[in-house]
């Protein structure tokens, strides 16, 4: 961490009007590094459980998984830790479970695999519940959700795993907060139904941008078309935030947008107050947040929403930054 960064890491993430922004860590691979960041974040907003799975030679056992999850829950024991259930398929392949498909981003991935292979899902969920005893800071996040049926089916399995662990440990176990990743645009129209079932939404802007714009996030031929600042992405994010506020459904952003200065500024202008990002982005984002006055960024919104092109969005942000230092 640079000198500026070290000071910035420990500062509060407070906007110029005193409003705070919650900063969470996207974690997964290096607990030692993540421990350094602990002091600077409000918790773990996204732990990608598939990352350790990708480094194993086969599916880690329930006990091995329990150890992995316990480590991160313990490291952040006074703060919430969001463990995302396995998000394999598409760009995240396990060498011991190859999936070959013509159209993998639209294929068998994430929650779809878990609901088709409930034994894999149940092992992971039991490991999460066991790791959480007696810490109690676990939250569970479901990736690649497109419909309410998937949420209901996943919650049934979560309840089953909870009951099994409760029987095993001969004690009642609390239900953790459950969240859904908004990665597929279909969920915009299902937020009221989600509100009845879950506790929070986390927007995965990496996949969300891919699915809204029909642009493969990893294909270099179309890399210039993959743009987080496309006007439709901006307008969509504005709508999602408004709708979640109306429903009183907590919302945060955990895609790369949340850790990059220009797009994070846009998110703050649109009203987002909870961002999850990689460790290296945390200090600079806290620094940026402390320079921002939400009364001024709010004035940007009509211009942002009126921008006709990605360059138009960039121009609005660029002019704002120039004017306000
Ligand atoms: C996302 O899609 O924005 C996200 C955070 O998940 P991942 O990058 O792991 O697909
Ligand atoms: Mg994703």
Tab-separated table of N, CA, C and O and ligand atoms in Angstrom, residues 48 84 87 92 109 143-144 181 183 204 206-208 217, ligand 2:
chain	number	residue	atom	x	y	z
A	48	UNK	N	-16.002	-15.068	-3.146
A	48	UNK	CA	-16.284	-15.947	-4.290
A	48	UNK	C	-15.840	-17.366	-3.941
A	48	UNK	O	-14.662	-17.700	-4.118
A	84	UNK	N	-20.769	-16.195	-1.194
A	84	UNK	CA	-21.591	-16.493	-2.369
A	84	UNK	C	-21.523	-17.981	-2.658
A	84	UNK	O	-20.430	-18.564	-2.666
A	87	UNK	N	-20.368	-20.337	-7.949
A	87	UNK	CA	-20.738	-19.702	-9.212
A	87	UNK	C	-19.822	-20.246	-10.307
A	87	UNK	O	-18.997	-19.528	-10.857
A	92	UNK	N	-15.857	-19.488	-15.232
A	92	UNK	CA	-15.217	-20.101	-14.066
A	92	UNK	C	-15.384	-21.620	-14.084
A	92	UNK	O	-16.406	-22.149	-13.663
A	109	UNK	N	-24.769	-22.628	-15.465
A	109	UNK	CA	-23.820	-21.927	-14.594
A	109	UNK	C	-24.521	-21.476	-13.309
A	109	UNK	O	-25.741	-21.368	-13.242
A	143	UNK	N	-25.891	-16.530	-6.755
A	143	UNK	CA	-25.522	-15.932	-8.051
A	143	UNK	C	-26.384	-16.411	-9.217
A	143	UNK	O	-26.964	-17.488	-9.172
A	144	UNK	N	-26.453	-15.589	-10.238
A	144	UNK	CA	-27.064	-15.978	-11.527
A	144	UNK	C	-28.555	-16.336	-11.412
A	144	UNK	O	-29.072	-17.190	-12.116
A	181	UNK	N	-27.942	-12.017	-6.188
A	181	UNK	CA	-27.170	-11.164	-7.084
A	181	UNK	C	-28.041	-10.716	-8.240
A	181	UNK	O	-28.693	-11.545	-8.883
A	183	UNK	N	-27.689	-9.919	-11.595
A	183	UNK	CA	-26.746	-9.993	-12.721
A	183	UNK	C	-27.507	-10.068	-14.041
A	183	UNK	O	-26.953	-9.789	-15.100
A	204	UNK	N	-24.147	-7.415	-9.462
A	204	UNK	CA	-22.882	-7.838	-10.063
A	204	UNK	C	-22.786	-7.163	-11.419
A	204	UNK	O	-23.271	-7.691	-12.429
A	206	UNK	N	-20.428	-6.803	-13.447
A	206	UNK	CA	-19.635	-7.451	-14.503
A	206	UNK	C	-20.546	-8.286	-15.402
A	206	UNK	O	-20.547	-8.139	-16.624
A	207	UNK	N	-21.320	-9.163	-14.771
A	207	UNK	CA	-22.251	-9.963	-15.567
A	207	UNK	C	-23.441	-9.148	-16.029
A	207	UNK	O	-23.963	-9.346	-17.129
A	208	UNK	N	-23.877	-8.239	-15.176
A	208	UNK	CA	-25.048	-7.436	-15.525
A	208	UNK	C	-24.826	-6.687	-16.847
A	208	UNK	O	-25.690	-6.664	-17.727
A	217	UNK	N	-18.232	-10.714	-21.719
A	217	UNK	CA	-17.303	-9.921	-20.907
A	217	UNK	C	-15.844	-10.295	-21.127
A	217	UNK	O	-14.953	-9.554	-20.736
B	2	LIG	MG1	-21.047	-12.530	-11.837
